[in-house]
mmCIF file with all atom_site columns, C-alpha atoms in Angstrom:
data_model
loop_
_atom_site.group_PDB
_atom_site.id
_atom_site.type_symbol
_atom_site.label_atom_id
_atom_site.label_alt_id
_atom_site.label_comp_id
_atom_site.label_asym_id
_atom_site.label_entity_id
_atom_site.label_seq_id
_atom_site.pdbx_PDB_ins_code
_atom_site.Cartn_x
_atom_site.Cartn_y
_atom_site.Cartn_z
_atom_site.occupancy
_atom_site.B_iso_or_equiv
_atom_site.pdbx_formal_charge
_atom_site.auth_seq_id
_atom_site.auth_comp_id
_atom_site.auth_asym_id
_atom_site.auth_atom_id
_atom_site.pdbx_PDB_model_num
ATOM 1   C CA . MET A 1 1   ? 3.429   -21.884 -39.954 1.00 0.00 ? 1   MET A CA 1
ATOM 2   C CA . ILE A 1 2   ? 0.726   -22.064 -37.219 1.00 0.00 ? 2   ILE A CA 1
ATOM 3   C CA . GLU A 1 3   ? -0.776  -25.521 -37.230 1.00 0.00 ? 3   GLU A CA 1
ATOM 4   C CA . ILE A 1 4   ? -4.466  -25.334 -35.650 1.00 0.00 ? 4   ILE A CA 1
ATOM 5   C CA . THR A 1 5   ? -5.795  -28.549 -34.436 1.00 0.00 ? 5   THR A CA 1
ATOM 6   C CA . ILE A 1 6   ? -9.462  -29.088 -33.376 1.00 0.00 ? 6   ILE A CA 1
ATOM 7   C CA . SER A 1 7   ? -8.167  -29.524 -30.020 1.00 0.00 ? 7   SER A CA 1
ATOM 8   C CA . THR A 1 8   ? -6.821  -26.212 -30.025 1.00 0.00 ? 8   THR A CA 1
ATOM 9   C CA . LEU A 1 9   ? -9.598  -24.686 -31.485 1.00 0.00 ? 9   LEU A CA 1
ATOM 10  C CA . ILE A 1 10  ? -12.009 -26.039 -28.974 1.00 0.00 ? 10  ILE A CA 1
ATOM 11  C CA . HIS A 1 11  ? -9.582  -25.247 -26.247 1.00 0.00 ? 11  HIS A CA 1
ATOM 12  C CA . THR A 1 12  ? -9.429  -21.637 -27.237 1.00 0.00 ? 12  THR A CA 1
ATOM 13  C CA . VAL A 1 13  ? -13.069 -21.108 -27.854 1.00 0.00 ? 13  VAL A CA 1
ATOM 14  C CA . SER A 1 14  ? -13.433 -22.877 -24.308 1.00 0.00 ? 14  SER A CA 1
ATOM 15  C CA . LEU A 1 15  ? -10.900 -20.293 -22.988 1.00 0.00 ? 15  LEU A CA 1
ATOM 16  C CA . VAL A 1 16  ? -12.783 -17.208 -24.605 1.00 0.00 ? 16  VAL A CA 1
ATOM 17  C CA . VAL A 1 17  ? -16.290 -18.285 -23.684 1.00 0.00 ? 17  VAL A CA 1
ATOM 18  C CA . THR A 1 18  ? -15.084 -18.926 -20.040 1.00 0.00 ? 18  THR A CA 1
ATOM 19  C CA . ALA A 1 19  ? -13.754 -15.232 -19.902 1.00 0.00 ? 19  ALA A CA 1
ATOM 20  C CA . LEU A 1 20  ? -16.645 -13.891 -21.420 1.00 0.00 ? 20  LEU A CA 1
ATOM 21  C CA . LEU A 1 21  ? -19.091 -15.864 -18.483 1.00 0.00 ? 21  LEU A CA 1
ATOM 22  C CA . VAL A 1 22  ? -16.638 -14.662 -15.460 1.00 0.00 ? 22  VAL A CA 1
ATOM 23  C CA . LEU A 1 23  ? -16.971 -10.984 -16.958 1.00 0.00 ? 23  LEU A CA 1
ATOM 24  C CA . LEU A 1 24  ? -20.621 -11.179 -16.783 1.00 0.00 ? 24  LEU A CA 1
ATOM 25  C CA . MET A 1 25  ? -20.777 -12.720 -13.326 1.00 0.00 ? 25  MET A CA 1
ATOM 26  C CA . LEU A 1 26  ? -18.658 -10.131 -12.018 1.00 0.00 ? 26  LEU A CA 1
ATOM 27  C CA . PHE A 1 27  ? -21.121 -7.463  -13.242 1.00 0.00 ? 27  PHE A CA 1
ATOM 28  C CA . THR A 1 28  ? -24.016 -9.609  -11.859 1.00 0.00 ? 28  THR A CA 1
ATOM 29  C CA . PHE A 1 29  ? -22.164 -10.267 -8.681  1.00 0.00 ? 29  PHE A CA 1
ATOM 30  C CA . ARG A 1 30  ? -22.250 -6.687  -7.228  1.00 0.00 ? 30  ARG A CA 1
ATOM 31  C CA . LYS A 1 31  ? -25.906 -6.425  -6.899  1.00 0.00 ? 31  LYS A CA 1
ATOM 32  C CA . PRO A 1 32  ? -27.497 -7.840  -3.884  1.00 0.00 ? 32  PRO A CA 1
ATOM 33  C CA . GLN A 1 33  ? -28.956 -10.971 -4.499  1.00 0.00 ? 33  GLN A CA 1
ATOM 34  C CA . ALA A 1 34  ? -31.416 -13.298 -2.776  1.00 0.00 ? 34  ALA A CA 1
ATOM 35  C CA . ILE A 1 35  ? -29.670 -16.085 -1.347  1.00 0.00 ? 35  ILE A CA 1
ATOM 36  C CA . GLY A 1 36  ? -32.211 -18.855 -1.099  1.00 0.00 ? 36  GLY A CA 1
ATOM 37  C CA . PHE A 1 37  ? -32.009 -22.016 1.361   1.00 0.00 ? 37  PHE A CA 1
ATOM 38  C CA . PHE A 1 38  ? -30.139 -24.208 -1.250  1.00 0.00 ? 38  PHE A CA 1
ATOM 39  C CA . SER A 1 39  ? -28.236 -21.668 -3.429  1.00 0.00 ? 39  SER A CA 1
ATOM 40  C CA . PRO A 1 40  ? -25.036 -21.985 -1.426  1.00 0.00 ? 40  PRO A CA 1
ATOM 41  C CA . VAL A 1 41  ? -25.010 -25.940 -1.512  1.00 0.00 ? 41  VAL A CA 1
ATOM 42  C CA . ILE A 1 42  ? -25.675 -25.798 -5.253  1.00 0.00 ? 42  ILE A CA 1
ATOM 43  C CA . SER A 1 43  ? -22.884 -23.623 -6.079  1.00 0.00 ? 43  SER A CA 1
ATOM 44  C CA . GLY A 1 44  ? -20.628 -25.720 -3.904  1.00 0.00 ? 44  GLY A CA 1
ATOM 45  C CA . PHE A 1 45  ? -21.782 -28.888 -6.122  1.00 0.00 ? 45  PHE A CA 1
ATOM 46  C CA . PHE A 1 46  ? -21.210 -27.420 -8.960  1.00 0.00 ? 46  PHE A CA 1
ATOM 47  C CA . SER A 1 47  ? -17.839 -25.942 -8.154  1.00 0.00 ? 47  SER A CA 1
ATOM 48  C CA . LEU A 1 48  ? -16.795 -29.412 -7.112  1.00 0.00 ? 48  LEU A CA 1
ATOM 49  C CA . LEU A 1 49  ? -18.351 -30.938 -10.375 1.00 0.00 ? 49  LEU A CA 1
ATOM 50  C CA . LEU A 1 50  ? -16.469 -28.451 -12.612 1.00 0.00 ? 50  LEU A CA 1
ATOM 51  C CA . LEU A 1 51  ? -13.250 -29.199 -10.634 1.00 0.00 ? 51  LEU A CA 1
ATOM 52  C CA . GLY A 1 52  ? -13.674 -32.882 -11.238 1.00 0.00 ? 52  GLY A CA 1
ATOM 53  C CA . VAL A 1 53  ? -14.616 -32.894 -14.796 1.00 0.00 ? 53  VAL A CA 1
ATOM 54  C CA . TYR A 1 54  ? -11.664 -30.390 -15.540 1.00 0.00 ? 54  TYR A CA 1
ATOM 55  C CA . TRP A 1 55  ? -9.306  -32.755 -13.521 1.00 0.00 ? 55  TRP A CA 1
ATOM 56  C CA . LEU A 1 56  ? -10.508 -35.754 -15.604 1.00 0.00 ? 56  LEU A CA 1
ATOM 57  C CA . ILE A 1 57  ? -10.559 -34.118 -19.151 1.00 0.00 ? 57  ILE A CA 1
ATOM 58  C CA . SER A 1 58  ? -7.059  -32.356 -18.810 1.00 0.00 ? 58  SER A CA 1
ATOM 59  C CA . GLY A 1 59  ? -5.240  -35.281 -17.941 1.00 0.00 ? 59  GLY A CA 1
ATOM 60  C CA . ALA A 1 60  ? -3.153  -33.307 -15.390 1.00 0.00 ? 60  ALA A CA 1
ATOM 61  C CA . GLN A 1 61  ? -1.172  -35.042 -12.431 1.00 0.00 ? 61  GLN A CA 1
ATOM 62  C CA . LEU A 1 62  ? -2.021  -34.051 -8.712  1.00 0.00 ? 62  LEU A CA 1
ATOM 63  C CA . ARG A 1 63  ? -1.407  -35.915 -5.528  1.00 0.00 ? 63  ARG A CA 1
ATOM 64  C CA . ILE A 1 64  ? -4.779  -36.141 -3.392  1.00 0.00 ? 64  ILE A CA 1
ATOM 65  C CA . SER A 1 65  ? -2.574  -34.925 -0.335  1.00 0.00 ? 65  SER A CA 1
ATOM 66  C CA . ILE A 1 66  ? -1.816  -31.572 -2.266  1.00 0.00 ? 66  ILE A CA 1
ATOM 67  C CA . ALA A 1 67  ? -5.131  -31.272 -3.347  1.00 0.00 ? 67  ALA A CA 1
ATOM 68  C CA . PHE A 1 68  ? -6.391  -31.893 -0.043  1.00 0.00 ? 68  PHE A CA 1
ATOM 69  C CA . VAL A 1 69  ? -4.184  -29.130 1.784   1.00 0.00 ? 69  VAL A CA 1
ATOM 70  C CA . LEU A 1 70  ? -4.976  -26.626 -1.429  1.00 0.00 ? 70  LEU A CA 1
ATOM 71  C CA . ILE A 1 71  ? -8.893  -27.257 -0.898  1.00 0.00 ? 71  ILE A CA 1
ATOM 72  C CA . SER A 1 72  ? -8.555  -26.957 3.002   1.00 0.00 ? 72  SER A CA 1
ATOM 73  C CA . LEU A 1 73  ? -6.278  -23.608 2.642   1.00 0.00 ? 73  LEU A CA 1
ATOM 74  C CA . GLY A 1 74  ? -8.893  -22.195 0.286   1.00 0.00 ? 74  GLY A CA 1
ATOM 75  C CA . GLY A 1 75  ? -11.654 -23.294 2.443   1.00 0.00 ? 75  GLY A CA 1
ATOM 76  C CA . ILE A 1 76  ? -10.366 -21.132 5.381   1.00 0.00 ? 76  ILE A CA 1
ATOM 77  C CA . ILE A 1 77  ? -9.910  -18.257 3.276   1.00 0.00 ? 77  ILE A CA 1
ATOM 78  C CA . GLY A 1 78  ? -13.358 -18.477 1.797   1.00 0.00 ? 78  GLY A CA 1
ATOM 79  C CA . LEU A 1 79  ? -14.854 -19.043 5.178   1.00 0.00 ? 79  LEU A CA 1
ATOM 80  C CA . LEU A 1 80  ? -12.868 -15.635 6.136   1.00 0.00 ? 80  LEU A CA 1
ATOM 81  C CA . LEU A 1 81  ? -13.841 -13.656 2.801   1.00 0.00 ? 81  LEU A CA 1
ATOM 82  C CA . ALA A 1 82  ? -17.562 -14.462 2.975   1.00 0.00 ? 82  ALA A CA 1
ATOM 83  C CA . MET A 1 83  ? -17.864 -12.459 5.938   1.00 0.00 ? 83  MET A CA 1
ATOM 84  C CA . THR A 1 84  ? -17.567 -9.531  4.220   1.00 0.00 ? 84  THR A CA 1
ATOM 85  C CA . THR A 1 85  ? -20.847 -10.414 2.857   1.00 0.00 ? 85  THR A CA 1
ATOM 86  C CA . ARG A 1 86  ? -23.793 -8.897  4.827   1.00 0.00 ? 86  ARG A CA 1
ATOM 87  C CA . LEU A 1 87  ? -26.902 -10.598 5.070   1.00 0.00 ? 87  LEU A CA 1
ATOM 88  C CA . TYR A 1 88  ? -30.374 -8.932  5.598   1.00 0.00 ? 88  TYR A CA 1
ATOM 89  C CA . ARG A 1 89  ? -34.069 -9.740  5.306   1.00 0.00 ? 89  ARG A CA 1
ATOM 90  C CA . GLU A 1 90  ? -35.876 -8.024  2.534   1.00 0.00 ? 90  GLU A CA 1
ATOM 91  C CA . GLY A 1 91  ? -39.323 -9.000  2.825   1.00 0.00 ? 91  GLY A CA 1
ATOM 92  C CA . LYS A 1 92  ? -39.537 -12.890 3.078   1.00 0.00 ? 92  LYS A CA 1
ATOM 93  C CA . ARG A 1 93  ? -36.152 -13.216 1.213   1.00 0.00 ? 93  ARG A CA 1
ATOM 94  C CA . VAL A 1 94  ? -32.882 -13.270 2.322   1.00 0.00 ? 94  VAL A CA 1
ATOM 95  C CA . MET A 1 95  ? -30.517 -10.813 0.723   1.00 0.00 ? 95  MET A CA 1
ATOM 96  C CA . GLY A 1 96  ? -26.881 -10.443 0.510   1.00 0.00 ? 96  GLY A CA 1
ATOM 97  C CA . LYS A 1 97  ? -24.082 -8.613  -1.600  1.00 0.00 ? 97  LYS A CA 1
ATOM 98  C CA . GLN A 1 98  ? -21.403 -10.787 -1.780  1.00 0.00 ? 98  GLN A CA 1
ATOM 99  C CA . SER A 1 99  ? -17.689 -10.141 -2.422  1.00 0.00 ? 99  SER A CA 1
ATOM 100 C CA . TRP A 1 100 ? -16.560 -10.246 -6.064  1.00 0.00 ? 100 TRP A CA 1
ATOM 101 C CA . LEU A 1 101 ? -12.934 -10.999 -4.974  1.00 0.00 ? 101 LEU A CA 1
ATOM 102 C CA . ILE A 1 102 ? -13.787 -14.887 -4.376  1.00 0.00 ? 102 ILE A CA 1
ATOM 103 C CA . LEU A 1 103 ? -15.438 -14.945 -8.075  1.00 0.00 ? 103 LEU A CA 1
ATOM 104 C CA . LEU A 1 104 ? -12.482 -12.958 -9.581  1.00 0.00 ? 104 LEU A CA 1
ATOM 105 C CA . GLY A 1 105 ? -10.054 -15.634 -7.989  1.00 0.00 ? 105 GLY A CA 1
ATOM 106 C CA . TRP A 1 106 ? -12.022 -18.223 -8.980  1.00 0.00 ? 106 TRP A CA 1
ATOM 107 C CA . GLY A 1 107 ? -12.449 -17.005 -12.536 1.00 0.00 ? 107 GLY A CA 1
ATOM 108 C CA . SER A 1 108 ? -9.006  -16.232 -12.918 1.00 0.00 ? 108 SER A CA 1
ATOM 109 C CA . SER A 1 109 ? -7.526  -19.545 -11.944 1.00 0.00 ? 109 SER A CA 1
ATOM 110 C CA . LEU A 1 110 ? -10.195 -21.274 -14.272 1.00 0.00 ? 110 LEU A CA 1
ATOM 111 C CA . LEU A 1 111 ? -8.702  -19.148 -17.162 1.00 0.00 ? 111 LEU A CA 1
ATOM 112 C CA . VAL A 1 112 ? -5.029  -19.774 -16.102 1.00 0.00 ? 112 VAL A CA 1
ATOM 113 C CA . THR A 1 113 ? -5.672  -23.416 -15.793 1.00 0.00 ? 113 THR A CA 1
ATOM 114 C CA . GLN A 1 114 ? -7.245  -23.483 -19.274 1.00 0.00 ? 114 GLN A CA 1
ATOM 115 C CA . LEU A 1 115 ? -4.362  -21.445 -20.795 1.00 0.00 ? 115 LEU A CA 1
ATOM 116 C CA . LEU A 1 116 ? -1.912  -23.739 -19.014 1.00 0.00 ? 116 LEU A CA 1
ATOM 117 C CA . THR A 1 117 ? -3.461  -26.873 -20.279 1.00 0.00 ? 117 THR A CA 1
ATOM 118 C CA . LEU A 1 118 ? -3.605  -25.201 -23.995 1.00 0.00 ? 118 LEU A CA 1
ATOM 119 C CA . THR A 1 119 ? 0.401   -25.271 -24.000 1.00 0.00 ? 119 THR A CA 1
ATOM 120 C CA . GLY A 1 120 ? 0.221   -29.307 -24.118 1.00 0.00 ? 120 GLY A CA 1
ATOM 121 C CA . ALA A 1 121 ? 2.507   -29.592 -21.218 1.00 0.00 ? 121 ALA A CA 1
ATOM 122 C CA . GLY A 1 122 ? 1.802   -31.684 -18.474 1.00 0.00 ? 122 GLY A CA 1
ATOM 123 C CA . LEU A 1 123 ? 3.591   -29.906 -15.774 1.00 0.00 ? 123 LEU A CA 1
ATOM 124 C CA . ALA A 1 124 ? 1.864   -26.746 -17.102 1.00 0.00 ? 124 ALA A CA 1
ATOM 125 C CA . ALA A 1 125 ? -1.490  -28.339 -16.882 1.00 0.00 ? 125 ALA A CA 1
ATOM 126 C CA . SER A 1 126 ? -0.857  -29.752 -13.255 1.00 0.00 ? 126 SER A CA 1
ATOM 127 C CA . ILE A 1 127 ? 0.204   -26.185 -12.025 1.00 0.00 ? 127 ILE A CA 1
ATOM 128 C CA . GLY A 1 128 ? -2.611  -24.734 -13.517 1.00 0.00 ? 128 GLY A CA 1
ATOM 129 C CA . LEU A 1 129 ? -5.042  -27.448 -11.390 1.00 0.00 ? 129 LEU A CA 1
ATOM 130 C CA . MET A 1 130 ? -3.265  -26.412 -8.318  1.00 0.00 ? 130 MET A CA 1
ATOM 131 C CA . GLY A 1 131 ? -4.847  -23.099 -8.481  1.00 0.00 ? 131 GLY A CA 1
ATOM 132 C CA . LEU A 1 132 ? -8.323  -24.648 -9.663  1.00 0.00 ? 132 LEU A CA 1
ATOM 133 C CA . VAL A 1 133 ? -8.128  -26.556 -6.483  1.00 0.00 ? 133 VAL A CA 1
ATOM 134 C CA . PHE A 1 134 ? -7.126  -24.173 -4.212  1.00 0.00 ? 134 PHE A CA 1
ATOM 135 C CA . SER A 1 135 ? -9.842  -21.637 -5.632  1.00 0.00 ? 135 SER A CA 1
ATOM 136 C CA . THR A 1 136 ? -12.593 -24.218 -5.420  1.00 0.00 ? 136 THR A CA 1
ATOM 137 C CA . GLY A 1 137 ? -11.724 -24.404 -1.733  1.00 0.00 ? 137 GLY A CA 1
ATOM 138 C CA . THR A 1 138 ? -12.144 -20.695 -1.347  1.00 0.00 ? 138 THR A CA 1
ATOM 139 C CA . THR A 1 139 ? -15.786 -21.100 -3.311  1.00 0.00 ? 139 THR A CA 1
ATOM 140 C CA . LEU A 1 140 ? -16.484 -24.118 -0.680  1.00 0.00 ? 140 LEU A CA 1
ATOM 141 C CA . GLY A 1 141 ? -15.220 -22.150 2.318   1.00 0.00 ? 141 GLY A CA 1
ATOM 142 C CA . ARG A 1 142 ? -17.749 -18.993 0.927   1.00 0.00 ? 142 ARG A CA 1
ATOM 143 C CA . ASP A 1 143 ? -20.863 -21.580 0.280   1.00 0.00 ? 143 ASP A CA 1
ATOM 144 C CA . LEU A 1 144 ? -20.499 -22.976 3.609   1.00 0.00 ? 144 LEU A CA 1
ATOM 145 C CA . ASN A 1 145 ? -20.534 -19.737 5.356   1.00 0.00 ? 145 ASN A CA 1
ATOM 146 C CA . LEU A 1 146 ? -23.365 -18.518 3.773   1.00 0.00 ? 146 LEU A CA 1
ATOM 147 C CA . PHE A 1 147 ? -25.513 -21.469 4.163   1.00 0.00 ? 147 PHE A CA 1
ATOM 148 C CA . VAL A 1 148 ? -24.610 -21.540 8.129   1.00 0.00 ? 148 VAL A CA 1
ATOM 149 C CA . ARG A 1 149 ? -25.185 -17.666 8.493   1.00 0.00 ? 149 ARG A CA 1
ATOM 150 C CA . ARG A 1 150 ? -28.474 -17.688 6.231   1.00 0.00 ? 150 ARG A CA 1
ATOM 151 C CA . LEU A 1 151 ? -29.794 -20.299 8.769   1.00 0.00 ? 151 LEU A CA 1
ATOM 152 C CA . ARG A 1 152 ? -29.319 -17.731 11.456  1.00 0.00 ? 152 ARG A CA 1
ATOM 153 C CA . VAL A 1 153 ? -31.193 -15.001 9.412   1.00 0.00 ? 153 VAL A CA 1
ATOM 154 C CA . GLU A 1 154 ? -34.257 -17.360 9.174   1.00 0.00 ? 154 GLU A CA 1
#
């Protein structure tokens, strides 16, 4: 017989909600969007906030030195992938059609991390956290690239 705890139920609901939100974001990401002056900064802040909260809540263990290497490698890849985003002016707004690959990578790593945490095994949660740290780096690299390039389009 399968035993369902409140914690398992919360993790499962969270996993489903996250999957639905990532799918919704994939559809909206494909359209050109206005890139505000502070949009990349806010995006980077919330990516780091999510990583920090998840790291604390999950109880996963990861050395800071390994996290730094992973976030740096992800940042380099994010910087390069963001070059595929073409920025242009449309009236007074700066527009860009961003690559959905970064969002797909970030969303899938978040889902895999949640799934591995759901197993209850500390090692699995730590392995999942490594993917989330890496993909947070890609998001930060993309956001830094867009912020700097947006300044030039002004």
